[in-house]
mmCIF file of C-alpha atoms in Angstrom:
data_model
loop_
_atom_site.group_PDB
_atom_site.id
_atom_site.type_symbol
_atom_site.label_atom_id
_atom_site.label_comp_id
_atom_site.label_asym_id
_atom_site.label_seq_id
_atom_site.Cartn_x
_atom_site.Cartn_y
_atom_site.Cartn_z
ATOM 1 C CA UNK A 1 -81.991 -167.712 12.778
ATOM 2 C CA UNK A 2 -80.240 -171.037 13.594
ATOM 3 C CA UNK A 3 -79.247 -173.577 10.930
ATOM 4 C CA UNK A 4 -82.252 -175.676 11.878
ATOM 5 C CA UNK A 5 -85.498 -173.753 12.254
ATOM 6 C CA UNK A 6 -87.272 -174.343 15.574
ATOM 7 C CA UNK A 7 -90.906 -175.158 14.836
ATOM 8 C CA UNK A 8 -93.799 -175.043 17.294
ATOM 9 C CA UNK A 9 -96.704 -177.272 16.278
ATOM 10 C CA UNK A 10 -100.069 -176.193 17.690
ATOM 11 C CA UNK A 11 -102.643 -178.936 17.269
ATOM 12 C CA UNK A 12 -101.276 -182.452 16.777
ATOM 13 C CA UNK A 13 -104.362 -184.266 15.519
ATOM 14 C CA UNK A 14 -105.107 -185.956 12.202
ATOM 15 C CA UNK A 15 -103.469 -183.671 9.655
ATOM 16 C CA UNK A 16 -100.438 -183.150 11.900
ATOM 17 C CA UNK A 17 -99.927 -186.905 12.334
ATOM 18 C CA UNK A 18 -100.590 -187.747 8.687
ATOM 19 C CA UNK A 19 -98.818 -184.867 6.945
ATOM 20 C CA UNK A 20 -96.876 -182.294 8.938
ATOM 21 C CA UNK A 21 -95.090 -184.266 11.659
ATOM 22 C CA UNK A 22 -93.680 -186.830 9.173
ATOM 23 C CA UNK A 23 -92.454 -183.939 7.009
ATOM 24 C CA UNK A 24 -90.818 -182.284 10.010
ATOM 25 C CA UNK A 25 -89.279 -185.567 11.154
ATOM 26 C CA UNK A 26 -87.593 -185.988 7.761
ATOM 27 C CA UNK A 27 -86.596 -182.335 7.348
ATOM 28 C CA UNK A 28 -82.948 -181.318 7.359
ATOM 29 C CA UNK A 29 -83.735 -177.654 7.929
ATOM 30 C CA UNK A 30 -86.243 -177.786 10.786
ATOM 31 C CA UNK A 31 -86.995 -179.575 14.023
ATOM 32 C CA UNK A 32 -89.936 -179.645 16.417
ATOM 33 C CA UNK A 33 -89.204 -177.515 19.482
ATOM 34 C CA UNK A 34 -92.721 -177.492 20.964
ATOM 35 C CA UNK A 35 -96.005 -179.358 20.607
ATOM 36 C CA UNK A 36 -99.371 -178.150 21.847
ATOM 37 C CA UNK A 37 -102.403 -180.414 22.109
ATOM 38 C CA UNK A 38 -105.433 -180.444 24.385
ATOM 39 C CA UNK A 39 -105.497 -184.251 24.595
ATOM 40 C CA UNK A 40 -103.588 -185.790 27.499
ATOM 41 C CA UNK A 41 -103.191 -189.054 25.572
ATOM 42 C CA UNK A 42 -101.793 -187.193 22.575
ATOM 43 C CA UNK A 43 -99.326 -185.332 24.785
ATOM 44 C CA UNK A 44 -98.057 -188.617 26.248
ATOM 45 C CA UNK A 45 -97.320 -189.884 22.731
ATOM 46 C CA UNK A 46 -95.670 -186.584 21.794
ATOM 47 C CA UNK A 47 -93.410 -186.706 24.858
ATOM 48 C CA UNK A 48 -92.083 -190.055 23.658
ATOM 49 C CA UNK A 49 -91.746 -188.891 20.058
ATOM 50 C CA UNK A 50 -90.058 -185.558 20.855
ATOM 51 C CA UNK A 51 -88.234 -185.953 24.194
ATOM 52 C CA UNK A 52 -86.372 -182.644 23.764
ATOM 53 C CA UNK A 53 -89.465 -180.610 22.856
ATOM 54 C CA UNK A 54 -91.782 -178.703 25.164
ATOM 55 C CA UNK A 55 -95.106 -180.549 25.206
ATOM 56 C CA UNK A 56 -97.945 -178.293 26.318
ATOM 57 C CA UNK A 57 -101.689 -178.474 26.806
ATOM 58 C CA UNK A 58 -102.504 -174.860 25.940
ATOM 59 C CA UNK A 59 -101.070 -172.542 23.288
ATOM 60 C CA UNK A 60 -100.961 -169.742 25.861
ATOM 61 C CA UNK A 61 -98.146 -171.650 27.599
ATOM 62 C CA UNK A 62 -95.925 -171.419 24.506
ATOM 63 C CA UNK A 63 -92.783 -169.286 24.832
ATOM 64 C CA UNK A 64 -92.582 -167.333 21.545
ATOM 65 C CA UNK A 65 -88.879 -166.669 22.103
ATOM 66 C CA UNK A 66 -88.199 -170.416 22.066
ATOM 67 C CA UNK A 67 -89.417 -170.933 18.484
ATOM 68 C CA UNK A 68 -88.631 -169.451 15.080
ATOM 69 C CA UNK A 69 -91.987 -170.201 13.480
ATOM 70 C CA UNK A 70 -95.240 -172.018 14.147
ATOM 71 C CA UNK A 71 -97.704 -174.329 12.452
ATOM 72 C CA UNK A 72 -101.321 -173.913 13.590
ATOM 73 C CA UNK A 73 -103.114 -177.185 12.830
ATOM 74 C CA UNK A 74 -105.952 -177.080 15.349
ATOM 75 C CA UNK A 75 -109.446 -177.929 14.051
ATOM 76 C CA UNK A 76 -112.118 -175.662 12.662
ATOM 77 C CA UNK A 77 -115.495 -177.309 13.097
ATOM 78 C CA UNK A 78 -118.933 -176.536 14.468
ATOM 79 C CA UNK A 79 -118.577 -174.828 17.841
ATOM 80 C CA UNK A 80 -114.763 -174.801 17.675
ATOM 81 C CA UNK A 81 -112.769 -172.109 15.854
ATOM 82 C CA UNK A 82 -109.392 -173.089 17.262
ATOM 83 C CA UNK A 83 -107.153 -171.115 14.872
ATOM 84 C CA UNK A 84 -108.272 -167.677 15.964
ATOM 85 C CA UNK A 85 -106.711 -167.151 19.405
ATOM 86 C CA UNK A 86 -103.361 -168.904 18.722
ATOM 87 C CA UNK A 87 -102.851 -167.005 15.464
ATOM 88 C CA UNK A 88 -103.607 -163.621 17.042
ATOM 89 C CA UNK A 89 -101.167 -164.359 19.882
ATOM 90 C CA UNK A 90 -98.465 -165.476 17.437
ATOM 91 C CA UNK A 91 -98.928 -162.355 15.307
ATOM 92 C CA UNK A 92 -98.623 -160.125 18.369
ATOM 93 C CA UNK A 93 -95.468 -162.016 19.394
ATOM 94 C CA UNK A 94 -93.951 -161.684 15.912
ATOM 95 C CA UNK A 95 -93.796 -165.435 15.190
ATOM 96 C CA UNK A 96 -94.060 -166.380 11.468
ATOM 97 C CA UNK A 97 -97.011 -168.745 11.132
ATOM 98 C CA UNK A 98 -98.434 -171.235 8.659
ATOM 99 C CA UNK A 99 -102.080 -171.926 9.499
ATOM 100 C CA UNK A 100 -104.213 -174.704 8.068
ATOM 101 C CA UNK A 101 -107.185 -173.527 6.032
ATOM 102 C CA UNK A 102 -109.431 -171.791 6.649
ATOM 103 C CA UNK A 103 -107.886 -169.159 8.879
ATOM 104 C CA UNK A 104 -111.338 -169.070 10.456
ATOM 105 C CA UNK A 105 -114.804 -170.291 9.508
ATOM 106 C CA UNK A 106 -115.967 -166.743 10.268
ATOM 107 C CA UNK A 107 -115.053 -164.039 7.737
ATOM 108 C CA UNK A 108 -114.838 -161.240 10.326
ATOM 109 C CA UNK A 109 -112.331 -163.269 12.334
ATOM 110 C CA UNK A 110 -110.298 -164.008 9.209
ATOM 111 C CA UNK A 111 -110.173 -160.277 8.493
ATOM 112 C CA UNK A 112 -109.028 -159.638 12.067
ATOM 113 C CA UNK A 113 -106.237 -162.223 11.780
ATOM 114 C CA UNK A 114 -105.007 -160.752 8.487
ATOM 115 C CA UNK A 115 -105.115 -157.252 9.988
ATOM 116 C CA UNK A 116 -103.029 -158.488 12.943
ATOM 117 C CA UNK A 117 -100.445 -159.917 10.541
ATOM 118 C CA UNK A 118 -100.183 -156.619 8.693
ATOM 119 C CA UNK A 119 -100.180 -154.458 11.835
ATOM 120 C CA UNK A 120 -97.385 -156.503 13.412
ATOM 121 C CA UNK A 121 -95.528 -157.018 10.110
ATOM 122 C CA UNK A 122 -95.463 -160.747 10.843
ATOM 123 C CA UNK A 123 -95.708 -163.490 8.239
ATOM 124 C CA UNK A 124 -99.046 -165.306 8.173
ATOM 125 C CA UNK A 125 -99.652 -167.908 5.479
ATOM 126 C CA UNK A 126 -102.770 -170.001 5.040
ATOM 127 C CA UNK A 127 -102.296 -173.528 3.733
ATOM 128 C CA UNK A 128 -103.436 -173.468 0.102
ATOM 129 C CA UNK A 129 -101.374 -176.484 -0.887
ATOM 130 C CA UNK A 130 -103.059 -176.938 -4.292
ATOM 131 C CA UNK A 131 -100.941 -174.021 -5.517
ATOM 132 C CA UNK A 132 -97.915 -176.206 -4.738
ATOM 133 C CA UNK A 133 -99.335 -179.552 -5.929
ATOM 134 C CA UNK A 134 -97.464 -180.848 -9.019
ATOM 135 C CA UNK A 135 -100.570 -181.361 -11.203
ATOM 136 C CA UNK A 136 -101.880 -177.847 -10.521
ATOM 137 C CA UNK A 137 -98.396 -176.366 -10.989
ATOM 138 C CA UNK A 138 -98.192 -178.038 -14.418
ATOM 139 C CA UNK A 139 -101.565 -176.571 -15.387
ATOM 140 C CA UNK A 140 -100.444 -173.114 -14.229
ATOM 141 C CA UNK A 141 -97.193 -173.371 -16.210
ATOM 142 C CA UNK A 142 -99.088 -174.603 -19.294
ATOM 143 C CA UNK A 143 -101.137 -171.395 -19.323
ATOM 144 C CA UNK A 144 -98.397 -169.009 -18.210
ATOM 145 C CA UNK A 145 -98.423 -166.146 -20.713
ATOM 146 C CA UNK A 146 -101.707 -167.375 -22.205
ATOM 147 C CA UNK A 147 -105.265 -166.321 -21.443
ATOM 148 C CA UNK A 148 -107.650 -168.743 -19.783
ATOM 149 C CA UNK A 149 -111.063 -168.555 -21.462
ATOM 150 C CA UNK A 150 -112.931 -171.257 -19.536
ATOM 151 C CA UNK A 151 -112.320 -172.764 -16.100
ATOM 152 C CA UNK A 152 -114.605 -175.571 -14.917
ATOM 153 C CA UNK A 153 -113.944 -177.038 -11.472
ATOM 154 C CA UNK A 154 -115.458 -179.645 -9.170
ATOM 155 C CA UNK A 155 -114.887 -180.582 -5.526
ATOM 156 C CA UNK A 156 -117.145 -183.436 -4.435
ATOM 157 C CA UNK A 157 -117.223 -186.249 -1.930
ATOM 158 C CA UNK A 158 -119.472 -188.141 0.446
ATOM 159 C CA UNK A 159 -120.877 -187.035 3.798
ATOM 160 C CA UNK A 160 -121.482 -183.634 5.325
ATOM 161 C CA UNK A 161 -118.634 -181.280 6.291
ATOM 162 C CA UNK A 162 -119.003 -178.247 8.577
ATOM 163 C CA UNK A 163 -119.300 -175.153 6.365
ATOM 164 C CA UNK A 164 -118.217 -177.190 3.332
ATOM 165 C CA UNK A 165 -117.638 -174.212 1.037
ATOM 166 C CA UNK A 166 -115.281 -172.396 3.429
ATOM 167 C CA UNK A 167 -113.547 -175.401 4.975
ATOM 168 C CA UNK A 168 -113.220 -177.783 1.995
ATOM 169 C CA UNK A 169 -114.237 -176.244 -1.339
ATOM 170 C CA UNK A 170 -111.987 -173.299 -0.473
ATOM 171 C CA UNK A 171 -109.079 -175.264 -1.979
ATOM 172 C CA UNK A 172 -110.581 -175.268 -5.467
ATOM 173 C CA UNK A 173 -112.004 -171.748 -5.255
ATOM 174 C CA UNK A 174 -108.534 -170.487 -4.335
ATOM 175 C CA UNK A 175 -107.003 -172.374 -7.278
ATOM 176 C CA UNK A 176 -109.566 -170.791 -9.616
ATOM 177 C CA UNK A 177 -108.565 -167.312 -8.396
ATOM 178 C CA UNK A 178 -104.890 -168.190 -8.784
ATOM 179 C CA UNK A 179 -105.381 -169.278 -12.404
ATOM 180 C CA UNK A 180 -108.057 -166.811 -13.541
ATOM 181 C CA UNK A 181 -107.893 -163.687 -11.354
ATOM 182 C CA UNK A 182 -110.621 -162.197 -9.191
ATOM 183 C CA UNK A 183 -114.250 -163.239 -9.648
ATOM 184 C CA UNK A 184 -116.278 -160.140 -10.478
ATOM 185 C CA UNK A 185 -119.648 -161.843 -10.921
ATOM 186 C CA UNK A 186 -120.869 -164.867 -8.953
ATOM 187 C CA UNK A 187 -124.282 -166.456 -9.462
ATOM 188 C CA UNK A 188 -125.934 -169.837 -9.101
ATOM 189 C CA UNK A 189 -127.457 -172.128 -6.517
ATOM 190 C CA UNK A 190 -126.456 -173.682 -3.229
ATOM 191 C CA UNK A 191 -128.704 -176.131 -1.403
ATOM 192 C CA UNK A 192 -128.520 -177.137 2.245
ATOM 193 C CA UNK A 193 -129.854 -179.980 4.304
ATOM 194 C CA UNK A 194 -130.175 -178.421 7.725
ATOM 195 C CA UNK A 195 -126.801 -176.817 8.419
ATOM 196 C CA UNK A 196 -124.997 -178.979 5.839
ATOM 197 C CA UNK A 197 -124.081 -177.387 2.502
ATOM 198 C CA UNK A 198 -125.120 -180.291 0.308
ATOM 199 C CA UNK A 199 -124.611 -179.238 -3.312
ATOM 200 C CA UNK A 200 -123.836 -176.190 -5.389
ATOM 201 C CA UNK A 201 -123.711 -175.089 -9.015
ATOM 202 C CA UNK A 202 -122.001 -171.737 -9.503
ATOM 203 C CA UNK A 203 -121.132 -169.524 -12.488
ATOM 204 C CA UNK A 204 -118.409 -166.880 -12.338
ATOM 205 C CA UNK A 205 -116.886 -164.204 -14.533
ATOM 206 C CA UNK A 206 -113.256 -163.370 -13.748
ATOM 207 C CA UNK A 207 -111.503 -160.048 -14.235
ATOM 208 C CA UNK A 208 -108.951 -161.757 -16.496
ATOM 209 C CA UNK A 209 -111.763 -162.496 -18.960
ATOM 210 C CA UNK A 210 -112.352 -166.150 -18.109
ATOM 211 C CA UNK A 211 -115.775 -167.648 -17.560
ATOM 212 C CA UNK A 212 -115.883 -170.163 -14.726
ATOM 213 C CA UNK A 213 -118.109 -172.850 -13.298
ATOM 214 C CA UNK A 214 -117.876 -174.633 -9.974
ATOM 215 C CA UNK A 215 -119.911 -177.608 -8.812
ATOM 216 C CA UNK A 216 -119.899 -179.368 -5.458
ATOM 217 C CA UNK A 217 -121.824 -182.320 -4.095
ATOM 218 C CA UNK A 218 -121.627 -184.119 -0.760
ATOM 219 C CA UNK A 219 -123.670 -186.968 -2.278
ATOM 220 C CA UNK A 220 -120.940 -188.282 -4.588
ATOM 221 C CA UNK A 221 -119.826 -191.900 -4.785
ATOM 222 C CA UNK A 222 -116.170 -190.954 -4.261
ATOM 223 C CA UNK A 223 -113.785 -188.051 -3.751
ATOM 224 C CA UNK A 224 -113.509 -185.975 -6.943
ATOM 225 C CA UNK A 225 -111.311 -182.928 -7.431
ATOM 226 C CA UNK A 226 -111.057 -181.825 -11.033
ATOM 227 C CA UNK A 227 -110.360 -178.712 -13.048
ATOM 228 C CA UNK A 228 -110.590 -178.130 -16.803
ATOM 229 C CA UNK A 229 -109.004 -175.059 -18.404
ATOM 230 C CA UNK A 230 -109.318 -173.928 -22.048
ATOM 231 C CA UNK A 231 -107.875 -170.950 -23.923
ATOM 232 C CA UNK A 232 -105.748 -169.956 -26.926
ATOM 233 C CA UNK A 233 -105.652 -173.478 -28.348
ATOM 234 C CA UNK A 234 -104.611 -174.922 -25.013
ATOM 235 C CA UNK A 235 -106.323 -177.242 -22.560
ATOM 236 C CA UNK A 236 -105.373 -178.561 -19.140
ATOM 237 C CA UNK A 237 -107.421 -181.303 -17.480
ATOM 238 C CA UNK A 238 -106.434 -181.796 -13.844
ATOM 239 C CA UNK A 239 -107.512 -184.941 -12.004
ATOM 240 C CA UNK A 240 -106.000 -184.171 -8.614
ATOM 241 C CA UNK A 241 -103.668 -185.261 -7.267
ATOM 242 C CA UNK A 242 -102.461 -187.934 -9.683
ATOM 243 C CA UNK A 243 -102.747 -186.742 -13.274
ATOM 244 C CA UNK A 244 -102.947 -183.768 -15.612
ATOM 245 C CA UNK A 245 -103.537 -183.857 -19.360
ATOM 246 C CA UNK A 246 -101.998 -180.954 -21.285
ATOM 247 C CA UNK A 247 -103.113 -180.175 -24.846
ATOM 248 C CA UNK A 248 -101.634 -177.647 -27.294
ATOM 249 C CA UNK A 249 -103.311 -177.375 -30.714
ATOM 250 C CA UNK A 250 -104.265 -181.038 -30.656
ATOM 251 C CA UNK A 251 -100.990 -182.389 -29.261
ATOM 252 C CA UNK A 252 -101.732 -184.240 -26.015
ATOM 253 C CA UNK A 253 -99.402 -185.048 -23.139
ATOM 254 C CA UNK A 254 -100.560 -186.934 -20.056
ATOM 255 C CA UNK A 255 -98.338 -186.331 -17.027
ATOM 256 C CA UNK A 256 -98.304 -188.002 -13.618
ATOM 257 C CA UNK A 257 -96.148 -186.758 -10.710
ATOM 258 C CA UNK A 258 -95.023 -190.337 -10.047
ATOM 259 C CA UNK A 259 -93.183 -190.249 -13.391
ATOM 260 C CA UNK A 260 -90.626 -187.970 -11.737
ATOM 261 C CA UNK A 261 -90.198 -189.922 -8.513
ATOM 262 C CA UNK A 262 -91.156 -193.477 -7.646
ATOM 263 C CA UNK A 263 -94.256 -193.469 -5.477
ATOM 264 C CA UNK A 264 -94.547 -189.920 -4.209
ATOM 265 C CA UNK A 265 -96.077 -189.528 -0.769
ATOM 266 C CA UNK A 266 -99.505 -187.938 -0.397
ATOM 267 C CA UNK A 267 -97.774 -184.928 1.184
ATOM 268 C CA UNK A 268 -95.800 -184.486 -2.044
ATOM 269 C CA UNK A 269 -98.703 -185.183 -4.418
ATOM 270 C CA UNK A 270 -100.948 -182.645 -2.715
ATOM 271 C CA UNK A 271 -98.232 -179.973 -2.410
ATOM 272 C CA UNK A 272 -97.832 -179.972 1.384
ATOM 273 C CA UNK A 273 -94.103 -180.735 1.213
ATOM 274 C CA UNK A 274 -93.290 -177.959 -1.266
ATOM 275 C CA UNK A 275 -95.495 -175.517 0.629
ATOM 276 C CA UNK A 276 -93.717 -176.244 3.921
ATOM 277 C CA UNK A 277 -90.289 -175.736 2.317
ATOM 278 C CA UNK A 278 -91.505 -172.417 0.911
ATOM 279 C CA UNK A 279 -92.854 -171.373 4.319
ATOM 280 C CA UNK A 280 -89.487 -172.068 5.946
ATOM 281 C CA UNK A 281 -87.752 -169.995 3.248
ATOM 282 C CA UNK A 282 -90.179 -167.135 3.910
ATOM 283 C CA UNK A 283 -89.671 -167.428 7.680
ATOM 284 C CA UNK A 284 -85.922 -167.151 7.107
ATOM 285 C CA UNK A 285 -86.457 -164.110 4.884
ATOM 286 C CA UNK A 286 -85.036 -165.865 1.813
ATOM 287 C CA UNK A 287 -88.278 -165.752 -0.214
ATOM 288 C CA UNK A 288 -91.426 -163.664 -0.471
ATOM 289 C CA UNK A 289 -94.667 -165.588 0.146
ATOM 290 C CA UNK A 290 -96.421 -166.856 -2.971
ATOM 291 C CA UNK A 291 -99.716 -166.515 -1.106
ATOM 292 C CA UNK A 292 -100.008 -163.575 1.272
ATOM 293 C CA UNK A 293 -102.520 -163.403 4.096
ATOM 294 C CA UNK A 294 -104.496 -160.776 2.186
ATOM 295 C CA UNK A 295 -104.567 -163.078 -0.856
ATOM 296 C CA UNK A 296 -105.941 -165.910 1.295
ATOM 297 C CA UNK A 297 -108.551 -163.493 2.631
ATOM 298 C CA UNK A 298 -109.834 -162.890 -0.908
ATOM 299 C CA UNK A 299 -110.350 -166.636 -1.339
ATOM 300 C CA UNK A 300 -112.396 -166.681 1.874
ATOM 301 C CA UNK A 301 -114.446 -163.742 0.595
ATOM 302 C CA UNK A 302 -115.146 -165.625 -2.640
ATOM 303 C CA UNK A 303 -116.226 -168.669 -0.630
ATOM 304 C CA UNK A 304 -118.639 -166.509 1.363
ATOM 305 C CA UNK A 305 -120.148 -165.174 -1.867
ATOM 306 C CA UNK A 306 -120.789 -168.771 -2.905
ATOM 307 C CA UNK A 307 -122.287 -169.601 0.512
ATOM 308 C CA UNK A 308 -124.602 -166.603 0.175
ATOM 309 C CA UNK A 309 -126.218 -168.220 -2.884
ATOM 310 C CA UNK A 310 -128.086 -170.537 -0.529
#
C-alpha cells in the first residue's frame, strides 16, 4: 500500500461535506482518489475541489484497483437503501470499506453485507463513532475491570426520522452493548405515529449482569444524548459529546474533551476523526478492527428487537 492511502468516497452529501471530506483534506496519510455522487451539481463542485480525482455519477463506474479503501456515505432513508449495492460490490472486489450506519435499514440486507465481508475476507466496518468519542471512551476506561450494574441511556430530539431506532438510536444501543455486553432480555413499549417511531421506553438485562434502560422521544425540545452508568462504587454520567462526570466512592471529576485541546472540532468530539484513523490502520493491516462487521450486526439485531416492541 502506498504512503498515502487512496480513498474512494461514495456519496458526497451532508455528512461527507461536514465530517469526512474535511478530515480527508487535512489527513497526512490519505487522499481522495475518487468521488461518487448522483448529483450533477455536486460533481461539478467535487471536480473543482479534487482536480486529480475521478469524479463519477455511479458507484458501478469505480475502478476498485485505483483505490486502497472506500467510504460509503450514501443515504439510508425511506425508499432509498443506498449502502447495499456499493458495499456488496466493494466486498466482492476486496476493497476495505467504512460504511456509515446503518449498513442497511433492512436486517436481512445487513446480514447479507456482513456475510459478503466474511466470504471475501474483506474489511467492512460500520461507523459507530461513539465508541471513539472522548466522553464515551472516558466512561469505558472508568469501568474497565469493574462491573456495570446499571446503564440508563437516552437518545432524543425533535422531528421524525426514517426508522429512528435503526438509523439514529442505533448509536446509543451499540454503546450500551459495548459497555454492558449482549442484551438477553428486552421488553417495553414503542409508539408510532404513522410510520414514524415517536417514542420508546425499553428495559434490558445484559449477559454481563447489568440492568439497562433506554428511552427515546422525537418530541423533545432539543437534542439529548446521555448515558448513566453505576457499579462497584463508580458512576459515569455522559452528556455527549461535551462532558462526562466520573465518580469513585464519592470523589467526583468532571471532564470535558476541550480541556485537552482548544476548541475540538465536532468530528473530534463525536469520535469521527479517531475512527477514521483506526479504519486506515486496519486497511493497512496495522491494527485489528475494534468493531467487526459481525459486531455491528448484533447492534442492528438489538435495534430490531426494540422496534418489534411497537
